[in-house]
């Protein structure tokens, strides 16, 4: 099993550009989530999904969109990047909500 | 509001010097308390799940314990390779208002000197 995979590992964007961060898991997990990690702020939940076709907002959803068309994939979209979105982004999955989550390697995003 | 607080923020130990990390939690409808290890530039790596007060889990030099309000990560005779950030998180039941979300603490940065 590859576990949770994320692409790209690094990305630099200019303000106003759009992009999609990819996340996939091969463990047949129902629950998937996106976090951002900033110094002094810890891990903050952006969006989560409890199954294909079902998504909801987390703690810091503004500026981000998600969709979940399959069990395996949970992409995160930045429609118009802003410098405040400079961060490290982690995707995670768990078998069910509230269970231990397994994290991907992260994407380091810089918005200029 | 669910809250998880870790202390200390940073801990420096000499190799072989045992110590404990603290995680205080207030999570409505707690299903499990999780511990993770995070190395620089990597994603958090799952270590333990604790489900009920009095439970203990061990892995090599690490032992996690749980009370109704706190969890401790005890490190016995640490080695330099144990240096990392240790995160704890409270996981809410799927049926509650938090719907299975994890609330993370800020982490404790552990440095073990040879």
CSV table of N, CA, C and O in Angstrom, one decimal, chain A residues 2-106:
chain,number,residue,atom,x,y,z
A,2,UNK,N,0.5,2.2,-0.9
A,2,UNK,CA,1.2,3.5,-0.9
A,2,UNK,C,0.8,4.4,0.3
A,2,UNK,O,1.5,5.3,0.6
A,3,UNK,N,-0.4,4.1,0.8
A,3,UNK,CA,-0.9,5.0,1.9
A,3,UNK,C,-1.6,6.2,1.3
A,3,UNK,O,-2.4,6.1,0.4
A,4,UNK,N,-1.2,7.4,1.9
A,4,UNK,CA,-1.7,8.7,1.4
A,4,UNK,C,-0.6,9.3,0.6
A,4,UNK,O,0.5,9.5,1.1
A,5,UNK,N,-0.9,9.7,-0.7
A,5,UNK,CA,0.0,10.3,-1.5
A,5,UNK,C,-0.5,11.7,-1.9
A,5,UNK,O,-1.7,12.0,-2.0
A,6,UNK,N,0.5,12.7,-2.0
A,6,UNK,CA,0.2,14.0,-2.3
A,6,UNK,C,1.1,14.5,-3.4
A,6,UNK,O,2.3,14.2,-3.4
A,7,UNK,N,0.6,15.3,-4.3
A,7,UNK,CA,1.4,16.0,-5.3
A,7,UNK,C,0.8,17.4,-5.6
A,7,UNK,O,-0.4,17.6,-5.4
A,8,UNK,N,1.7,18.4,-5.9
A,8,UNK,CA,3.2,18.2,-5.9
A,8,UNK,C,3.7,18.3,-4.5
A,8,UNK,O,3.0,18.6,-3.5
A,9,UNK,N,5.0,18.2,-4.4
A,9,UNK,CA,5.7,18.4,-3.1
A,9,UNK,C,6.0,19.8,-2.8
A,9,UNK,O,6.0,20.3,-1.6
A,10,UNK,N,6.3,20.6,-3.8
A,10,UNK,CA,6.6,22.0,-3.7
A,10,UNK,C,5.8,22.7,-4.8
A,10,UNK,O,5.7,22.2,-5.9
A,11,UNK,N,5.4,24.0,-4.5
A,11,UNK,CA,4.7,24.8,-5.5
A,11,UNK,C,4.9,26.2,-5.2
A,11,UNK,O,4.7,26.6,-4.0
A,12,UNK,N,5.2,27.0,-6.2
A,12,UNK,CA,5.3,28.5,-6.1
A,12,UNK,C,4.2,29.1,-7.0
A,12,UNK,O,4.2,28.8,-8.2
A,13,UNK,N,3.4,29.9,-6.5
A,13,UNK,CA,2.3,30.6,-7.3
A,13,UNK,C,2.5,32.1,-7.1
A,13,UNK,O,3.0,32.6,-6.1
A,14,UNK,N,1.9,32.8,-8.1
A,14,UNK,CA,1.8,34.2,-8.0
A,14,UNK,C,0.4,34.5,-7.5
A,14,UNK,O,-0.6,33.8,-7.8
A,15,UNK,N,0.2,35.6,-6.9
A,15,UNK,CA,-1.1,36.1,-6.4
A,15,UNK,C,-2.1,36.0,-7.5
A,15,UNK,O,-1.8,36.6,-8.6
A,16,UNK,N,-3.3,35.4,-7.2
A,16,UNK,CA,-4.3,35.4,-8.2
A,16,UNK,C,-4.3,34.1,-9.1
A,16,UNK,O,-5.4,33.8,-9.7
A,17,UNK,N,-3.3,33.4,-9.1
A,17,UNK,CA,-3.2,32.1,-9.8
A,17,UNK,C,-4.1,31.0,-9.1
A,17,UNK,O,-4.3,31.1,-7.9
A,18,UNK,N,-4.5,30.1,-9.9
A,18,UNK,CA,-5.2,28.9,-9.3
A,18,UNK,C,-4.4,27.7,-9.5
A,18,UNK,O,-3.5,27.6,-10.3
A,19,UNK,N,-4.7,26.7,-8.6
A,19,UNK,CA,-4.1,25.4,-8.7
A,19,UNK,C,-4.8,24.4,-7.9
A,19,UNK,O,-5.7,24.7,-7.1
A,20,UNK,N,-4.5,23.1,-8.2
A,20,UNK,CA,-5.2,22.0,-7.4
A,20,UNK,C,-4.1,21.2,-6.8
A,20,UNK,O,-3.1,20.8,-7.5
A,21,UNK,N,-4.2,20.9,-5.5
A,21,UNK,CA,-3.3,20.0,-4.8
A,21,UNK,C,-4.0,18.7,-4.8
A,21,UNK,O,-5.2,18.5,-4.5
A,22,UNK,N,-3.3,17.7,-5.2
A,22,UNK,CA,-3.8,16.3,-5.4
A,22,UNK,C,-3.6,15.5,-4.1
A,22,UNK,O,-2.5,15.6,-3.5
A,23,UNK,N,-4.6,14.7,-3.8
A,23,UNK,CA,-4.4,13.7,-2.7
A,23,UNK,C,-5.1,12.4,-3.0
A,23,UNK,O,-6.3,12.5,-3.5
A,24,UNK,N,-4.5,11.3,-2.8
A,24,UNK,CA,-5.1,10.0,-3.0
A,24,UNK,C,-4.7,9.0,-1.9
A,24,UNK,O,-3.6,9.1,-1.4
A,25,UNK,N,-5.6,8.1,-1.6
A,25,UNK,CA,-5.3,7.1,-0.6
A,25,UNK,C,-5.8,5.7,-1.2
A,25,UNK,O,-6.8,5.7,-1.9
A,26,UNK,N,-5.1,4.7,-0.9
A,26,UNK,CA,-5.4,3.3,-1.4
A,26,UNK,C,-5.8,2.4,-0.3
A,26,UNK,O,-5.6,1.2,-0.4
A,27,UNK,N,-6.3,2.9,0.8
A,27,UNK,CA,-6.7,2.1,2.0
A,27,UNK,C,-8.2,1.9,2.1
A,27,UNK,O,-8.7,1.4,3.1
A,28,UNK,N,-8.9,2.4,1.2
A,28,UNK,CA,-10.4,2.3,1.2
A,28,UNK,C,-11.0,3.1,2.4
A,28,UNK,O,-12.0,2.6,3.0
A,29,UNK,N,-10.4,4.2,2.8
A,29,UNK,CA,-10.8,5.0,3.9
A,29,UNK,C,-12.0,5.8,3.5
A,29,UNK,O,-12.1,6.4,2.4
A,30,UNK,N,-13.0,5.9,4.4
A,30,UNK,CA,-14.2,6.7,4.2
A,30,UNK,C,-13.9,8.2,4.4
A,30,UNK,O,-14.3,9.1,3.6
A,31,UNK,N,-13.1,8.5,5.4
A,31,UNK,CA,-12.9,9.9,5.8
A,31,UNK,C,-11.6,10.4,5.3
A,31,UNK,O,-10.5,9.8,5.4
A,32,UNK,N,-11.7,11.6,4.7
A,32,UNK,CA,-10.4,12.3,4.2
A,32,UNK,C,-10.5,13.8,4.6
A,32,UNK,O,-11.6,14.3,4.7
A,33,UNK,N,-9.4,14.4,4.8
A,33,UNK,CA,-9.3,15.7,5.3
A,33,UNK,C,-8.1,16.5,4.7
A,33,UNK,O,-7.1,15.8,4.4
A,34,UNK,N,-8.2,17.8,4.7
A,34,UNK,CA,-7.1,18.6,4.4
A,34,UNK,C,-6.8,19.6,5.6
A,34,UNK,O,-7.7,20.2,6.1
A,35,UNK,N,-5.5,19.7,5.9
A,35,UNK,CA,-5.1,20.6,6.9
A,35,UNK,C,-4.0,21.5,6.3
A,35,UNK,O,-3.3,21.2,5.4
A,36,UNK,N,-3.9,22.7,7.0
A,36,UNK,CA,-2.7,23.5,6.7
A,36,UNK,C,-2.0,23.6,8.1
A,36,UNK,O,-2.6,23.6,9.1
A,37,UNK,N,-0.6,23.7,7.9
A,37,UNK,CA,0.2,23.8,9.1
A,37,UNK,C,1.1,25.0,9.0
A,37,UNK,O,1.9,25.2,8.1
A,38,UNK,N,0.9,25.9,9.9
A,38,UNK,CA,1.7,27.2,10.0
A,38,UNK,C,2.4,27.3,11.3
A,38,UNK,O,1.9,26.8,12.3
A,39,UNK,N,3.6,27.9,11.3
A,39,UNK,CA,4.3,28.1,12.6
A,39,UNK,C,3.5,28.7,13.6
A,39,UNK,O,2.9,29.8,13.4
A,40,UNK,N,3.4,28.1,14.8
A,40,UNK,CA,2.7,28.7,15.9
A,40,UNK,C,1.2,28.5,15.9
A,40,UNK,O,0.5,28.9,16.8
A,41,UNK,N,0.7,27.9,14.8
A,41,UNK,CA,-0.8,27.8,14.6
A,41,UNK,C,-1.2,26.3,14.7
A,41,UNK,O,-2.3,26.0,14.8
A,42,UNK,N,-0.2,25.4,14.6
A,42,UNK,CA,-0.6,24.0,14.6
A,42,UNK,C,-1.3,23.6,13.3
A,42,UNK,O,-1.2,24.3,12.3
A,43,UNK,N,-1.9,22.4,13.4
A,43,UNK,CA,-2.6,21.9,12.2
A,43,UNK,C,-4.1,22.4,12.3
A,43,UNK,O,-4.8,22.2,13.3
A,44,UNK,N,-4.5,23.0,11.2
A,44,UNK,CA,-5.9,23.5,11.2
A,44,UNK,C,-6.6,22.9,10.0
A,44,UNK,O,-6.1,22.8,8.9
A,45,UNK,N,-7.9,22.4,10.3
A,45,UNK,CA,-8.7,21.7,9.4
A,45,UNK,C,-9.3,22.7,8.3
A,45,UNK,O,-9.9,23.6,8.7
A,46,UNK,N,-9.1,22.4,7.0
A,46,UNK,CA,-9.7,23.2,6.0
A,46,UNK,C,-11.0,22.7,5.5
A,46,UNK,O,-12.0,23.4,5.6
A,47,UNK,N,-11.0,21.5,5.0
A,47,UNK,CA,-12.2,20.8,4.6
A,47,UNK,C,-12.1,19.3,4.9
A,47,UNK,O,-11.0,18.8,5.0
A,48,UNK,N,-13.2,18.6,5.0
A,48,UNK,CA,-13.2,17.2,5.1
A,48,UNK,C,-14.3,16.5,4.4
A,48,UNK,O,-15.3,17.2,3.9
A,49,UNK,N,-14.2,15.2,4.3
A,49,UNK,CA,-15.2,14.4,3.5
A,49,UNK,C,-15.4,13.1,4.3
A,49,UNK,O,-14.5,12.4,4.7
A,50,UNK,N,-16.7,12.7,4.4
A,50,UNK,CA,-17.0,11.5,5.1
A,50,UNK,C,-17.4,10.4,4.1
A,50,UNK,O,-17.8,9.3,4.5
A,51,UNK,N,-17.2,10.7,2.8
A,51,UNK,CA,-17.5,9.7,1.8
A,51,UNK,C,-17.6,10.3,0.4
A,51,UNK,O,-17.7,11.6,0.3
A,52,UNK,N,-17.6,9.5,-0.6
A,52,UNK,CA,-17.7,10.1,-2.0
A,52,UNK,C,-19.0,10.9,-2.1
A,52,UNK,O,-20.1,10.5,-1.7
A,53,UNK,N,-18.9,12.1,-2.6
A,53,UNK,CA,-20.0,13.0,-2.8
A,53,UNK,C,-20.4,13.8,-1.6
A,53,UNK,O,-21.3,14.7,-1.7
A,54,UNK,N,-19.7,13.7,-0.5
A,54,UNK,CA,-20.0,14.4,0.8
A,54,UNK,C,-18.8,15.1,1.3
A,54,UNK,O,-17.8,14.5,1.6
A,55,UNK,N,-18.9,16.4,1.3
A,55,UNK,CA,-17.8,17.3,1.9
A,55,UNK,C,-18.4,18.3,2.8
A,55,UNK,O,-19.6,18.6,2.7
A,56,UNK,N,-17.6,18.8,3.7
A,56,UNK,CA,-18.0,19.9,4.6
A,56,UNK,C,-16.8,20.7,5.0
A,56,UNK,O,-15.6,20.3,4.8
A,57,UNK,N,-17.1,21.9,5.5
A,57,UNK,CA,-16.1,22.9,5.9
A,57,UNK,C,-15.5,22.6,7.2
A,57,UNK,O,-16.1,22.1,8.1
A,58,UNK,N,-14.2,22.9,7.3
A,58,UNK,CA,-13.5,22.8,8.6
A,58,UNK,C,-13.4,24.1,9.2
A,58,UNK,O,-14.2,25.0,9.1
A,59,UNK,N,-12.2,24.3,9.9
A,59,UNK,CA,-12.0,25.5,10.7
A,59,UNK,C,-11.6,26.8,9.8
A,59,UNK,O,-12.0,27.9,10.1
A,60,UNK,N,-10.9,26.5,8.7
A,60,UNK,CA,-10.4,27.6,7.9
A,60,UNK,C,-10.7,27.4,6.4
A,60,UNK,O,-9.8,27.2,5.6
A,61,UNK,N,-11.9,27.4,6.0
A,61,UNK,CA,-12.3,26.9,4.6
A,61,UNK,C,-12.2,28.0,3.5
A,61,UNK,O,-12.2,27.7,2.3
A,62,UNK,N,-12.1,29.3,3.9
A,62,UNK,CA,-12.2,30.4,3.0
A,62,UNK,C,-11.0,30.4,2.0
A,62,UNK,O,-9.9,30.3,2.4
A,63,UNK,N,-11.4,30.5,0.7
A,63,UNK,CA,-10.3,30.5,-0.4
A,63,UNK,C,-10.0,29.1,-0.9
A,63,UNK,O,-9.2,29.0,-1.8
A,64,UNK,N,-10.7,28.1,-0.4
A,64,UNK,CA,-10.4,26.7,-0.8
A,64,UNK,C,-11.7,26.0,-1.2
A,64,UNK,O,-12.8,26.2,-0.5
A,65,UNK,N,-11.6,25.2,-2.2
A,65,UNK,CA,-12.8,24.3,-2.6
A,65,UNK,C,-12.3,22.9,-2.6
A,65,UNK,O,-11.1,22.6,-2.9
A,66,UNK,N,-13.2,21.9,-2.4
A,66,UNK,CA,-12.9,20.5,-2.5
A,66,UNK,C,-14.1,19.8,-3.1
A,66,UNK,O,-15.2,20.3,-3.2
A,67,UNK,N,-13.8,18.6,-3.6
A,67,UNK,CA,-14.8,17.7,-4.1
A,67,UNK,C,-14.3,16.3,-3.9
A,67,UNK,O,-13.1,16.1,-3.7
A,68,UNK,N,-15.3,15.4,-3.9
A,68,UNK,CA,-14.9,14.0,-3.7
A,68,UNK,C,-15.8,13.1,-4.6
A,68,UNK,O,-16.8,12.7,-4.2
A,69,UNK,N,-15.3,12.8,-5.8
A,69,UNK,CA,-16.0,12.1,-6.7
A,69,UNK,C,-15.8,10.6,-6.6
A,69,UNK,O,-16.6,9.7,-7.0
A,70,UNK,N,-14.6,10.2,-6.0
A,70,UNK,CA,-14.3,8.8,-5.7
A,70,UNK,C,-13.9,8.6,-4.3
A,70,UNK,O,-13.5,9.6,-3.6
A,71,UNK,N,-13.8,7.4,-3.8
A,71,UNK,CA,-13.4,7.1,-2.4
A,71,UNK,C,-11.9,7.5,-2.3
A,71,UNK,O,-11.4,7.9,-1.3
A,72,UNK,N,-11.1,7.3,-3.4
A,72,UNK,CA,-9.7,7.4,-3.3
A,72,UNK,C,-9.1,8.8,-3.4
A,72,UNK,O,-8.1,9.1,-2.8
A,73,UNK,N,-9.8,9.7,-4.1
A,73,UNK,CA,-9.2,11.0,-4.4
A,73,UNK,C,-10.0,12.2,-3.7
A,73,UNK,O,-11.2,12.2,-3.6
A,74,UNK,N,-9.2,13.2,-3.2
A,74,UNK,CA,-9.8,14.3,-2.5
A,74,UNK,C,-8.9,15.5,-2.8
A,74,UNK,O,-8.1,16.0,-2.1
A,75,UNK,N,-9.1,16.1,-4.0
A,75,UNK,CA,-8.3,17.3,-4.4
A,75,UNK,C,-8.7,18.6,-3.7
A,75,UNK,O,-9.9,18.8,-3.4
A,76,UNK,N,-7.8,19.4,-3.5
A,76,UNK,CA,-8.0,20.8,-2.9
A,76,UNK,C,-7.7,21.8,-3.9
A,76,UNK,O,-6.6,21.9,-4.4
A,77,UNK,N,-8.6,22.7,-4.1
A,77,UNK,CA,-8.5,23.7,-5.1
A,77,UNK,C,-8.3,25.1,-4.5
A,77,UNK,O,-9.1,25.5,-3.6
A,78,UNK,N,-7.3,25.8,-5.0
A,78,UNK,CA,-7.2,27.3,-4.7
A,78,UNK,C,-7.6,28.0,-5.9
A,78,UNK,O,-7.0,27.9,-7.0
A,79,UNK,N,-8.7,28.8,-5.8
A,79,UNK,CA,-9.2,29.4,-7.0
A,79,UNK,C,-8.5,30.7,-7.4
A,79,UNK,O,-8.3,31.0,-8.6
A,80,UNK,N,-8.0,31.5,-6.4
A,80,UNK,CA,-7.3,32.7,-6.6
A,80,UNK,C,-6.3,32.9,-5.4
A,80,UNK,O,-6.7,33.4,-4.4
A,81,UNK,N,-5.1,32.4,-5.6
A,81,UNK,CA,-4.2,32.3,-4.5
A,81,UNK,C,-3.8,33.7,-3.9
A,81,UNK,O,-3.7,34.7,-4.7
A,82,UNK,N,-3.6,33.7,-2.6
A,82,UNK,CA,-3.3,34.9,-1.9
A,82,UNK,C,-2.0,34.5,-1.0
A,82,UNK,O,-1.9,33.4,-0.6
A,83,UNK,N,-1.2,35.6,-0.7
A,83,UNK,CA,0.0,35.3,0.1
A,83,UNK,C,-0.4,34.6,1.5
A,83,UNK,O,0.5,33.9,2.0
A,84,UNK,N,-1.5,34.9,2.0
A,84,UNK,CA,-2.0,34.3,3.3
A,84,UNK,C,-2.1,32.8,3.2
A,84,UNK,O,-2.3,32.1,4.2
A,85,UNK,N,-2.1,32.3,1.9
A,85,UNK,CA,-2.3,30.8,1.7
A,85,UNK,C,-0.9,30.1,1.6
A,85,UNK,O,-0.9,28.9,1.4
A,86,UNK,N,0.2,30.9,1.8
A,86,UNK,CA,1.5,30.3,1.9
A,86,UNK,C,1.5,29.4,3.2
A,86,UNK,O,1.3,29.9,4.3
A,87,UNK,N,1.8,28.1,3.0
A,87,UNK,CA,1.7,27.2,4.1
A,87,UNK,C,2.2,25.8,3.7
A,87,UNK,O,2.5,25.6,2.5
A,88,UNK,N,2.2,24.9,4.6
A,88,UNK,CA,2.4,23.5,4.3
A,88,UNK,C,1.0,22.8,4.4
A,88,UNK,O,0.3,22.9,5.4
A,89,UNK,N,0.6,22.1,3.3
A,89,UNK,CA,-0.7,21.4,3.3
A,89,UNK,C,-0.6,19.9,3.4
A,89,UNK,O,0.2,19.3,2.7
A,90,UNK,N,-1.4,19.4,4.3
A,90,UNK,CA,-1.4,17.9,4.5
A,90,UNK,C,-2.8,17.4,4.3
A,90,UNK,O,-3.8,17.9,4.7
A,91,UNK,N,-2.8,16.3,3.6
A,91,UNK,CA,-4.0,15.5,3.4
A,91,UNK,C,-3.9,14.3,4.3
A,91,UNK,O,-2.8,13.7,4.6
A,92,UNK,N,-5.0,13.9,4.9
A,92,UNK,CA,-5.1,12.7,5.8
A,92,UNK,C,-6.3,11.9,5.5
A,92,UNK,O,-7.3,12.4,5.0
A,93,UNK,N,-6.2,10.7,5.9
A,93,UNK,CA,-7.4,9.8,5.8
A,93,UNK,C,-7.6,8.9,7.0
A,93,UNK,O,-6.6,8.6,7.7
A,94,UNK,N,-8.8,8.5,7.3
A,94,UNK,CA,-9.0,7.5,8.3
A,94,UNK,C,-10.2,6.6,7.9
A,94,UNK,O,-11.0,6.9,7.0
A,95,UNK,N,-10.2,5.4,8.5
A,95,UNK,CA,-11.2,4.4,8.1
A,95,UNK,C,-12.6,5.0,8.2
A,95,UNK,O,-13.4,4.9,7.3
A,96,UNK,N,-12.8,5.6,9.4
A,96,UNK,CA,-14.1,6.2,9.7
A,96,UNK,C,-13.9,7.5,10.4
A,96,UNK,O,-12.8,7.8,10.9
A,97,UNK,N,-14.9,8.4,10.5
A,97,UNK,CA,-14.7,9.7,11.2
A,97,UNK,C,-14.3,9.4,12.7
A,97,UNK,O,-14.9,8.5,13.3
A,98,UNK,N,-13.3,10.2,13.2
A,98,UNK,CA,-13.0,10.0,14.6
A,98,UNK,C,-11.9,8.9,14.9
A,98,UNK,O,-11.4,8.8,16.0
A,99,UNK,N,-11.6,8.2,13.9
A,99,UNK,CA,-10.5,7.2,14.0
A,99,UNK,C,-9.1,7.8,13.7
A,99,UNK,O,-9.1,8.9,13.2
A,100,UNK,N,-8.1,7.1,14.0
A,100,UNK,CA,-6.7,7.6,13.8
A,100,UNK,C,-6.6,7.9,12.3
A,100,UNK,O,-7.0,7.2,11.4
A,101,UNK,N,-6.0,9.1,12.0
A,101,UNK,CA,-5.8,9.6,10.7
A,101,UNK,C,-4.4,9.3,10.2
A,101,UNK,O,-3.4,9.4,11.0
A,102,UNK,N,-4.2,9.0,9.0
A,102,UNK,CA,-2.9,8.8,8.4
A,102,UNK,C,-2.6,9.9,7.4
A,102,UNK,O,-3.5,10.2,6.5
A,103,UNK,N,-1.4,10.5,7.5
A,103,UNK,CA,-1.1,11.7,6.8
A,103,UNK,C,-0.2,11.4,5.5
A,103,UNK,O,0.6,10.5,5.5
A,104,UNK,N,-0.4,12.3,4.5
A,104,UNK,CA,0.5,12.3,3.4
A,104,UNK,C,1.8,13.1,3.7
A,104,UNK,O,1.9,13.6,4.8
A,105,UNK,N,2.7,13.1,2.8
A,105,UNK,CA,4.0,13.8,3.0
A,105,UNK,C,3.9,15.3,3.0
A,105,UNK,O,4.9,16.0,3.4
A,106,UNK,N,2.8,15.9,2.5
A,106,UNK,CA,2.7,17.3,2.5
A,106,UNK,C,3.1,18.0,1.2
A,106,UNK,O,3.8,17.5,0.4
